[in-house]
Coordinates of C-alpha atoms and ligand atoms in Angstrom, one line a residue:
X1 CA -18.5 -95.7 -40.2
X2 CA -20.1 -92.8 -38.0
X3 CA -21.5 -90.3 -40.3
X4 CA -19.9 -87.6 -38.4
X5 CA -16.7 -88.4 -36.7
X6 CA -17.2 -85.5 -33.0
X7 CA -13.6 -85.0 -31.7
X8 CA -15.3 -82.2 -28.7
X9 CA -13.5 -80.2 -26.4
X10 CA -15.7 -77.5 -25.0
X11 CA -17.6 -80.1 -24.0
X12 CA -14.8 -81.4 -21.2
X13 CA -15.4 -77.3 -19.8
X14 CA -17.0 -77.5 -16.4
X15 CA -20.9 -77.4 -16.1
X16 CA -21.1 -73.4 -15.7
X17 CA -19.9 -73.2 -19.4
X18 CA -23.4 -74.9 -20.3
X19 CA -26.1 -77.6 -19.7
X20 CA -26.5 -80.2 -21.7
X21 CA -29.5 -79.8 -24.4
X22 CA -31.2 -82.0 -26.6
X23 CA -32.7 -80.4 -29.7
X24 CA -36.9 -80.7 -29.9
X25 CA -37.8 -83.0 -32.3
X26 CA -40.1 -82.1 -35.5
X27 CA -42.7 -83.2 -36.8
X28 CA -41.4 -83.5 -40.8
X29 CA -38.1 -82.5 -41.6
X30 CA -37.3 -82.0 -45.1
X31 CA -34.0 -80.8 -46.7
X32 CA -33.5 -76.9 -47.9
X33 CA -30.0 -77.2 -49.1
X34 CA -26.6 -79.0 -48.4
X35 CA -23.5 -77.6 -48.3
X36 CA -21.5 -80.7 -50.2
X37 CA -18.4 -78.9 -50.3
X38 CA -18.1 -77.6 -46.8
X39 CA -19.5 -81.3 -45.5
X40 CA -16.4 -82.7 -48.0
X41 CA -13.7 -80.6 -45.5
X42 CA -15.3 -81.0 -43.1
X43 CA -15.1 -84.9 -43.5
X44 CA -18.7 -85.5 -43.3
X45 CA -20.3 -87.6 -46.2
X46 CA -21.9 -85.2 -48.4
X47 CA -24.4 -88.1 -50.1
X48 CA -25.2 -88.8 -45.8
X49 CA -25.8 -85.6 -45.0
X50 CA -28.1 -85.2 -48.5
X51 CA -30.0 -88.4 -46.7
X52 CA -32.8 -88.4 -45.3
X53 CA -30.6 -89.7 -42.1
X54 CA -28.4 -86.4 -42.8
X55 CA -31.8 -84.5 -42.6
X56 CA -33.0 -85.8 -39.8
X57 CA -30.0 -85.0 -37.8
X58 CA -30.1 -81.5 -39.0
X59 CA -33.7 -80.9 -38.0
X60 CA -33.0 -82.3 -34.5
X61 CA -34.7 -85.7 -34.9
X62 CA -31.5 -88.1 -34.4
X63 CA -28.6 -87.5 -32.2
X64 CA -25.7 -88.5 -34.1
X65 CA -23.0 -90.9 -32.2
X66 CA -20.4 -89.1 -30.6
X67 CA -22.0 -85.7 -30.4
X68 CA -22.9 -84.2 -26.9
X69 CA -25.6 -81.6 -27.6
X70 CA -25.5 -78.4 -24.7
X71 CA -26.1 -74.9 -24.4
X72 CA -23.5 -72.6 -23.7
X73 CA -24.0 -69.9 -21.3
X74 CA -22.7 -66.1 -22.3
X75 CA -23.8 -62.3 -21.5
X76 CA -23.2 -59.4 -22.9
X77 CA -24.1 -55.4 -24.2
X78 CA -27.1 -55.5 -26.2
X79 CA -27.5 -51.7 -27.5
X80 CA -25.7 -51.0 -24.7
X81 CA -27.2 -52.0 -22.3
X82 CA -25.0 -54.9 -19.8
X83 CA -27.8 -57.8 -19.9
X84 CA -25.8 -60.5 -16.8
X85 CA -27.4 -63.7 -18.4
X86 CA -28.1 -64.7 -22.2
X87 CA -26.8 -67.8 -23.7
X88 CA -27.7 -70.3 -26.7
X89 CA -31.7 -69.7 -26.7
X90 CA -32.2 -71.1 -29.6
X91 CA -28.9 -72.6 -30.8
X92 CA -27.7 -76.3 -29.7
X93 CA -23.8 -77.1 -29.8
X94 CA -23.7 -81.1 -31.6
X95 CA -20.2 -80.9 -31.1
X96 CA -16.6 -80.1 -32.2
X97 CA -15.0 -81.8 -35.2
X98 CA -11.9 -81.9 -37.0
X99 CA -11.5 -80.9 -40.4
X100 CA -9.5 -82.6 -43.6
X101 CA -6.7 -80.2 -42.5
X102 CA -6.6 -81.2 -38.9
X103 CA -8.5 -77.5 -38.1
X104 CA -11.4 -77.5 -35.1
X105 CA -15.0 -76.4 -35.5
X106 CA -18.2 -76.1 -33.5
X107 CA -21.7 -77.7 -35.1
X108 CA -24.1 -76.1 -33.7
X109 CA -28.4 -76.3 -34.8
X110 CA -30.2 -73.2 -35.1
X111 CA -33.8 -73.0 -34.6
X112 CA -33.7 -76.4 -32.8
X113 CA -36.0 -75.4 -29.6
X114 CA -35.9 -74.0 -26.4
X115 CA -33.1 -74.4 -23.6
X116 CA -32.4 -72.7 -20.7
X117 CA -31.0 -70.0 -22.2
X118 CA -34.5 -68.8 -24.3
X119 CA -35.9 -66.6 -21.7
X120 CA -39.7 -66.8 -22.8
X121 CA -38.5 -66.9 -26.3
X122 CA -39.4 -70.3 -28.4
X123 CA -35.9 -71.8 -29.4
X124 CA -37.1 -71.9 -33.1
X125 CA -36.7 -69.9 -36.1
X126 CA -38.6 -69.2 -39.1
X127 CA -37.5 -70.0 -42.5
X128 CA -36.6 -66.3 -43.4
X129 CA -33.9 -65.5 -40.8
X130 CA -32.6 -69.8 -42.1
X131 CA -32.3 -68.5 -45.5
X132 CA -31.0 -65.1 -44.6
X133 CA -28.2 -66.4 -42.6
X134 CA -27.2 -68.9 -45.0
X135 CA -27.4 -66.9 -48.7
X136 CA -25.4 -63.9 -46.6
X137 CA -22.6 -65.7 -44.2
X138 CA -21.7 -68.2 -47.7
X139 CA -21.2 -64.6 -49.6
X140 CA -19.3 -63.6 -46.9
X141 CA -17.1 -66.7 -47.1
X142 CA -17.0 -66.3 -51.1
X143 CA -15.9 -62.7 -50.4
X144 CA -12.9 -63.7 -48.1
X145 CA -15.0 -63.0 -44.8
X146 CA -13.9 -64.5 -42.1
X147 CA -17.5 -66.2 -41.1
X148 CA -19.5 -68.7 -39.6
X149 CA -21.3 -70.7 -42.4
X150 CA -23.8 -72.8 -43.1
X151 CA -23.2 -76.4 -43.5
X152 CA -27.4 -77.4 -44.3
X153 CA -30.5 -75.9 -43.4
X154 CA -33.6 -78.0 -43.6
X155 CA -37.5 -77.5 -42.8
X156 CA -39.1 -78.8 -39.2
X157 CA -42.7 -79.3 -40.7
X158 CA -43.6 -76.7 -37.7
X159 CA -45.1 -73.4 -37.6
X160 CA -43.4 -71.1 -36.0
X161 CA -45.7 -68.3 -34.2
X162 CA -44.0 -64.8 -34.8
X163 CA -46.4 -61.5 -36.7
X164 CA -47.4 -64.3 -38.6
X165 CA -47.3 -68.3 -38.6
X166 CA -44.1 -69.0 -40.9
X167 CA -42.8 -72.5 -42.0
X168 CA -39.7 -73.3 -39.2
X169 CA -36.3 -74.2 -40.3
X170 CA -33.2 -75.4 -38.6
X171 CA -29.7 -73.9 -40.0
X172 CA -26.9 -76.4 -39.2
X173 CA -23.8 -73.7 -38.9
X174 CA -20.4 -74.1 -38.5
X175 CA -17.7 -72.0 -36.8
X176 CA -14.0 -72.1 -35.8
X177 CA -15.9 -72.1 -31.8
X178 CA -19.0 -70.1 -30.9
X179 CA -17.2 -68.0 -27.9
X180 CA -17.7 -64.9 -27.7
X181 CA -16.9 -61.4 -26.0
X182 CA -19.7 -61.8 -23.8
X183 CA -18.6 -65.4 -22.8
X184 CA -15.8 -63.6 -20.9
X185 CA -18.3 -60.8 -19.6
X186 CA -20.5 -63.9 -17.8
X187 CA -17.6 -65.1 -15.5
X188 CA -16.4 -61.6 -15.2
X189 CA -19.6 -60.0 -13.7
X190 CA -19.8 -62.8 -11.4
X191 CA -15.7 -62.4 -10.2
X192 CA -15.6 -66.2 -11.2
X193 CA -11.7 -66.0 -11.6
X194 CA -11.1 -69.7 -12.4
X195 CA -13.7 -70.1 -14.9
X196 CA -12.6 -66.5 -16.8
X197 CA -8.9 -68.6 -16.4
X198 CA -10.5 -71.9 -17.4
X199 CA -12.3 -69.7 -20.4
X200 CA -9.0 -68.4 -21.7
X201 CA -7.0 -71.1 -21.4
X202 CA -9.2 -73.1 -24.0
X203 CA -9.1 -70.0 -26.3
X204 CA -5.7 -70.0 -26.5
X205 CA -5.2 -73.6 -27.0
X206 CA -7.9 -73.8 -30.2
X207 CA -7.8 -69.8 -31.0
X208 CA -3.6 -68.8 -30.1
X209 CA -1.5 -71.4 -29.4
X210 CA 1.5 -69.2 -30.0
X211 CA 0.3 -67.1 -26.9
X212 CA 1.2 -70.4 -25.0
X213 CA 4.8 -69.3 -25.6
X214 CA 4.8 -65.3 -24.5
X215 CA 5.6 -63.6 -21.3
X216 CA 1.9 -63.1 -20.5
X217 CA -0.5 -65.0 -22.6
X218 CA -3.4 -63.4 -22.0
X219 CA -2.4 -60.2 -23.2
X220 CA -1.2 -62.2 -26.1
X221 CA -4.3 -63.7 -27.2
X222 CA -6.0 -60.4 -26.3
X223 CA -4.0 -58.6 -28.4
X224 CA -4.5 -61.2 -30.7
X225 CA -8.5 -60.7 -30.9
X226 CA -7.4 -56.8 -31.6
X227 CA -5.8 -57.7 -34.6
X228 CA -8.3 -59.9 -36.0
X229 CA -11.4 -57.7 -35.3
X230 CA -9.7 -55.2 -36.7
X231 CA -8.9 -56.7 -40.3
X232 CA -12.3 -58.6 -39.6
X233 CA -14.4 -54.7 -39.7
X234 CA -12.2 -53.6 -42.3
X235 CA -13.3 -56.2 -44.8
X236 CA -16.9 -55.3 -43.7
X237 CA -16.3 -51.5 -44.7
X238 CA -14.4 -52.3 -47.8
X239 CA -17.0 -54.1 -49.0
X240 CA -19.7 -51.9 -47.4
X241 CA -21.3 -54.8 -45.3
X242 CA -23.2 -53.4 -42.3
X243 CA -23.8 -55.8 -39.7
X244 CA -26.9 -54.5 -38.0
X245 CA -26.0 -56.3 -34.2
X246 CA -23.1 -55.9 -33.0
X247 CA -23.7 -56.5 -28.9
X248 CA -20.8 -57.4 -27.7
X249 CA -22.4 -61.4 -27.3
X250 CA -22.3 -61.5 -31.4
X251 CA -18.4 -61.0 -31.6
X252 CA -16.7 -63.9 -32.1
X253 CA -13.3 -64.6 -30.2
X254 CA -11.9 -66.4 -33.2
X255 CA -12.3 -63.2 -34.9
X256 CA -15.3 -64.6 -37.6
X257 CA -18.5 -62.5 -38.3
X258 CA -21.7 -64.2 -36.5
X259 CA -25.3 -63.2 -36.2
X260 CA -26.7 -62.7 -39.9
X261 CA -29.8 -61.1 -38.2
X262 CA -30.6 -57.3 -39.4
X263 CA -27.3 -57.5 -41.6
X264 CA -27.5 -56.3 -45.2
X265 CA -25.0 -55.1 -48.1
X266 CA -25.7 -51.7 -49.0
X267 CA -26.9 -50.3 -52.1
X268 CA -26.7 -47.0 -52.5
X269 CA -23.8 -45.3 -50.5
X270 CA -24.9 -43.4 -47.5
X271 CA -22.5 -43.5 -44.5
X272 CA -25.5 -43.1 -41.4
X273 CA -27.3 -46.1 -42.7
X274 CA -28.9 -48.8 -40.5
X275 CA -31.4 -51.5 -41.8
X276 CA -32.1 -53.0 -38.1
X277 CA -35.5 -52.4 -37.4
X278 CA -34.5 -51.8 -33.7
X279 CA -31.7 -49.9 -33.9
X280 CA -33.6 -46.2 -33.9
X281 CA -30.1 -44.5 -32.5
X282 CA -28.3 -45.5 -35.4
X283 CA -25.6 -47.6 -32.8
X284 CA -24.5 -49.7 -35.3
X285 CA -24.1 -47.7 -38.3
X286 CA -21.7 -48.5 -41.1
X287 CA -20.0 -45.3 -40.6
X288 CA -20.2 -46.4 -36.0
X289 CA -19.0 -50.0 -37.1
X290 CA -15.3 -49.4 -36.4
X291 CA -15.8 -47.5 -33.2
X292 CA -17.9 -49.9 -31.8
X293 CA -15.9 -52.5 -32.6
X294 CA -13.3 -50.8 -31.0
X295 CA -16.0 -50.7 -27.9
X296 CA -16.7 -53.9 -27.9
X297 CA -12.8 -54.6 -27.8
X298 CA -12.0 -53.0 -24.2
X299 CA -15.2 -54.4 -22.9
X300 CA -13.3 -57.7 -23.5
X301 CA -10.4 -55.9 -22.2
X302 CA -12.3 -54.7 -18.9
X303 CA -13.7 -58.4 -18.6
X304 CA -9.8 -60.5 -19.3
X305 CA -8.3 -57.6 -15.8
X306 CA -8.4 -59.9 -12.9
X307 CA -6.4 -62.4 -15.4
X308 CA -4.2 -60.0 -17.4
X309 CA -1.6 -59.3 -14.1
X310 CA -2.2 -59.5 -10.0
X311 CA -1.7 -55.8 -9.8
X312 CA -4.5 -54.0 -11.1
X313 CA -2.9 -51.1 -12.0
X314 CA 0.2 -53.2 -14.0
X315 CA -3.5 -54.9 -15.3
X316 CA -5.2 -51.8 -16.5
X317 CA -2.4 -49.8 -18.5
X318 CA -2.0 -53.5 -20.2
X319 CA -5.2 -53.7 -21.3
X320 CA -5.4 -49.9 -22.2
X321 CA -2.4 -50.6 -24.8
X322 CA -4.0 -53.3 -26.3
X323 CA -7.2 -51.4 -26.7
X324 CA -5.1 -48.3 -28.1
X325 CA -3.6 -50.4 -30.8
X326 CA -7.2 -51.0 -32.8
X327 CA -7.8 -47.6 -34.5
X328 CA -4.1 -48.1 -36.0
X329 CA -4.6 -51.5 -37.4
X330 CA -8.5 -51.0 -38.1
X331 CA -6.9 -47.9 -40.6
X332 CA -4.0 -49.6 -41.7
X333 CA -6.7 -52.7 -42.8
X334 CA -8.9 -50.6 -44.5
X335 CA -6.4 -48.2 -46.1
X336 CA -4.5 -51.0 -47.6
X337 CA -8.2 -52.3 -48.6
X338 CA -8.8 -49.1 -50.5
X339 CA -5.8 -49.1 -51.9
X340 CA -6.5 -52.8 -53.9
X341 CA -9.8 -51.9 -54.4
X342 CA -8.6 -48.7 -56.4
X343 CA -6.0 -50.5 -58.5
X344 CA -2.9 -49.3 -56.3
X345 CA 0.0 -50.7 -55.4
X346 CA 1.8 -48.2 -53.6
X347 CA -0.1 -45.7 -50.4
X348 CA 1.1 -42.2 -50.7
X349 CA -0.2 -39.4 -48.5
X350 CA -2.3 -37.2 -50.8
X351 CA -4.2 -40.8 -51.7
X352 CA -6.6 -40.4 -48.2
X353 CA -7.6 -36.8 -49.7
X354 CA -8.1 -38.5 -52.5
X355 CA -10.5 -41.7 -51.1
X356 CA -12.4 -39.4 -48.7
X357 CA -12.7 -37.2 -52.2
X358 CA -14.7 -40.9 -53.7
X359 CA -16.8 -41.4 -50.3
X360 CA -18.1 -37.5 -50.2
X361 CA -19.0 -38.5 -54.1
X362 CA -20.4 -41.2 -53.3
X363 CA -22.7 -39.9 -50.8
X364 CA -23.4 -37.3 -52.8
X365 CA -24.5 -38.5 -55.3
X366 CA -25.9 -42.0 -53.5
X367 CA -24.1 -44.1 -56.0
X368 CA -24.2 -47.7 -55.9
X369 CA -21.4 -48.9 -53.6
X370 CA -20.6 -52.3 -55.2
X371 CA -21.0 -50.8 -59.3
X372 CA -19.0 -47.8 -57.8
X373 CA -16.1 -50.0 -57.0
X374 CA -16.3 -52.2 -59.9
X375 CA -16.8 -49.5 -63.0
X376 CA -13.9 -48.2 -61.8
X377 CA -12.2 -51.9 -62.5
X378 CA -13.8 -51.4 -65.3
X379 CA -12.1 -48.0 -65.8
X380 CA -8.9 -49.2 -64.9
X381 CA -8.2 -51.0 -68.9
X382 CA -9.2 -49.5 -72.0
X383 CA -9.2 -52.7 -73.7
X384 CA -10.7 -54.6 -71.4
X385 CA -13.5 -57.4 -72.5
X386 CA -16.8 -55.4 -72.6
X387 CA -18.7 -58.5 -72.2
X388 CA -17.4 -58.1 -68.9
X389 CA -18.2 -54.9 -67.9
X390 CA -20.9 -53.3 -65.7
X391 CA -21.1 -49.9 -67.8
X392 CA -25.1 -51.0 -68.8
X393 CA -26.1 -51.1 -65.0
X394 CA -23.7 -48.3 -63.8
X395 CA -22.3 -44.9 -65.2
X396 CA -20.5 -42.2 -63.3
X397 CA -22.4 -38.9 -63.4
X398 CA -20.4 -36.1 -65.1
X399 CA -19.6 -34.7 -61.8
X400 CA -17.7 -37.4 -61.0
X401 CA -15.6 -36.9 -63.8
X402 CA -12.6 -34.4 -62.3
X403 CA -12.7 -37.1 -60.0
X404 CA -12.1 -39.6 -62.0
X405 CA -9.4 -37.7 -63.4
X406 CA -7.5 -37.6 -60.5
X407 CA -7.8 -41.2 -60.0
X408 CA -6.3 -41.4 -63.3
X409 CA -3.2 -39.0 -62.3
X410 CA -2.4 -41.3 -59.5
X411 CA -2.7 -44.6 -61.5
X412 CA 0.0 -43.1 -64.0
X413 CA 2.6 -42.5 -60.8
X414 CA 2.5 -46.6 -60.9
X415 CA 4.0 -48.8 -63.6
X416 CA 1.6 -51.0 -62.9
X417 CA 0.3 -52.9 -66.7
X418 CA -3.0 -51.6 -66.7
X419 CA -4.1 -55.9 -67.2
X420 CA -3.0 -56.6 -63.6
X421 CA -4.0 -53.3 -62.3
X422 CA -7.6 -54.2 -64.0
X423 CA -7.3 -57.7 -62.6
X424 CA -5.9 -56.6 -59.0
X425 CA -9.6 -54.6 -59.0
X426 CA -11.2 -57.1 -60.4
X427 CA -10.2 -59.5 -57.2
X428 CA -11.0 -57.1 -54.8
X429 CA -14.3 -55.2 -56.2
X430 CA -17.0 -58.0 -55.8
X431 CA -19.9 -57.7 -58.7
X432 CA -22.7 -59.9 -57.3
X433 CA -23.1 -59.4 -53.3
X434 CA -26.6 -60.5 -51.7
X435 CA -28.7 -57.2 -52.2
X436 CA -31.0 -57.2 -49.8
X437 CA -34.3 -57.2 -52.6
X438 CA -32.7 -60.6 -54.0
X439 CA -32.5 -62.3 -50.2
X440 CA -36.2 -60.7 -49.7
X441 CA -37.3 -62.4 -53.1
X442 CA -35.5 -65.3 -51.7
X443 CA -37.8 -65.6 -48.5
X444 CA -40.7 -64.4 -49.7
X445 CA -41.1 -67.5 -52.8
X446 CA -40.0 -69.9 -49.6
X447 CA -42.5 -68.4 -46.9
X448 CA -45.8 -68.2 -49.7
X449 CA -45.7 -71.4 -51.6
X450 CA -42.3 -73.0 -50.3
X451 CA -40.2 -72.2 -53.6
X452 CA -36.9 -72.3 -52.7
X453 CA -35.3 -72.1 -56.5
X454 CA -34.9 -68.2 -56.0
X455 CA -33.0 -69.3 -53.0
X456 CA -31.2 -72.1 -54.6
X457 CA -29.9 -69.8 -57.4
X458 CA -28.9 -66.5 -55.8
X459 CA -26.8 -69.3 -54.1
X460 CA -25.5 -70.4 -57.4
X461 CA -24.9 -67.2 -57.9
X462 CA -22.9 -65.6 -55.3
X463 CA -21.0 -68.7 -55.3
X464 CA -18.6 -67.0 -57.8
X465 CA -19.1 -62.5 -56.9
X466 CA -15.8 -61.7 -59.1
X467 CA -17.0 -62.8 -62.1
X468 CA -19.4 -61.4 -64.3
X469 CA -21.6 -62.1 -67.1
X470 CA -23.9 -60.1 -68.5
X471 CA -26.5 -63.0 -68.2
X472 CA -26.5 -62.3 -65.3
X473 CA -27.5 -58.8 -65.2
X474 CA -30.3 -59.2 -62.9
X475 CA -28.2 -60.2 -60.2
X476 CA -25.2 -56.7 -60.3
X477 CA -28.7 -54.5 -60.7
X478 CA -29.3 -51.9 -57.8
X479 CA -33.4 -52.2 -56.7
X480 CA -35.8 -50.4 -58.3
X481 CA -37.1 -47.9 -56.0
X482 CA -40.0 -50.4 -55.4
X483 CA -37.9 -52.9 -54.7
X484 CA -35.9 -51.3 -52.2
X485 CA -35.9 -52.7 -48.8
X486 CA -35.1 -50.3 -45.8
X487 CA -35.4 -53.0 -42.6
X488 CA -33.9 -56.1 -41.9
X489 CA -35.3 -57.9 -38.9
X490 CA -33.6 -59.1 -36.2
X491 CA -33.5 -63.2 -37.1
X492 CA -35.6 -64.0 -34.2
Ligands
AMP1 P1 -29.7 -61.9 -31.4 O1 -30.1 -60.5 -31.1 O2 -29.7 -63.0 -32.3 O3 -27.6 -61.9 -31.2 O4 -29.9 -63.3 -29.6 C1 -29.8 -62.3 -28.4 C2 -30.7 -63.6 -27.2 O5 -31.5 -64.3 -27.5 C3 -29.6 -64.9 -27.4 O6 -28.9 -65.4 -25.9 C4 -30.3 -65.7 -28.2 O7 -30.4 -66.6 -28.1 C5 -31.9 -65.3 -28.5 N1 -32.9 -65.5 -28.5 C6 -33.2 -65.0 -29.9 N2 -34.5 -65.4 -30.6 C7 -34.4 -66.9 -29.5 C8 -35.7 -67.3 -29.8 N3 -36.7 -67.4 -30.9 N4 -35.9 -68.3 -29.0 C9 -34.8 -68.2 -27.6 N5 -33.8 -67.3 -27.5 C10 -33.9 -66.9 -28.4
MG2 MG1 -27.1 -63.5 -31.2

């Protein structure tokens, strides 16, 4: 039996959507890690993937039967400026797989050599960005955030030149699809209405089949994409996750988080926090993310105008109404998520102020984002097990006490038993996130001596982000001043 059973649909689209491209070979591939659980869900034999033969496929040395490797084309606004031609410059789509549940997924290799869209780049990836994406995307998945996944990673045995030479690596990435806002922009900018329609049909069939039954499937698709982005960015905000490079080519139509280049979870709360080394203006700062998502969606709506309605004025009105729904959808998702983080089952008008005041205090005292909420969860039930609380790692300063009292008063308005409330809070406030300094430590070890044990240890811990054990305190502890990582770099 074929090790991977492909069922390709994107490759059936006409040639203007992609270029056929085989991965470049790697000189001495070695496995970094295999996501056995995900492989099994995808109907891939995990033992095969973990074998020499599997590593050869991940590293790009063998194209498995049924794969139709290609690089897709797209455009996009990068930091606000339109680039008419981007594309998979260091990624190759091997094909699509139907999971055991019948869901369709792309299997893509990232870092497997140049393509026609490399624009002078080498199409390669150093091991650092591969490990970062592996750790953070899998952590996001465990945190319940829609995201691309990491199926496996391998080193290539070749060096990659950046500021210095680094070991090269390939990540096998899985996504519901890799179609982006920029994929639509590419054809819209060329006034290629046929391709725009073909792409929309493909997206509706694949991601929003219910839209088929609506009077205006394109509008329904657009509305669904908007709503998914509102949910997604609310999840990011509630976790202190900063994407870092929310360009329109990095927004997936399927609503999954993609591109873990300059991303990071915040330690100390600062709404203006930016990590990306090239984001000098703070365009993609934490507090900007909802606004930028809204802006990105308006770019999508704009691209869809020619097929939203045959009459331009009507198309514009439909697009505008759809786009205008975003702020409220985001607010609702964010408010609901915040209520759960604070242990509330109901939402009252006065909660807005309670929440705003907490953000204010967190910013003023530079409180650790993750431990602030986790500590609140500890405090929600006086009878809770001290073994499971983070009091050793974090305590509120006295100046926060009045706020804590207000919070307690608000909690008392609900009749939820405190054990139940605490369980709700523990489910919504993780204790283990991929802290930047831990990710950095894992990368440095791999770069230096090829030691993957810090990476593997971190991966194992992040499998259970909500379950605290004091023995693992180190992984829940914010960085010392000398461990703080202030910048992350684009994964190029
Ligand atoms: P990103 O900033 O990761 O979203 O990438 C932006 C664009 O640059 C995409 O079209 C990538 O395919 C391309 N790109 C990034 N890194 C490389 C590389 N090392 N070689 C070729 N193309 C790249
Ligand atoms: Mg990208």
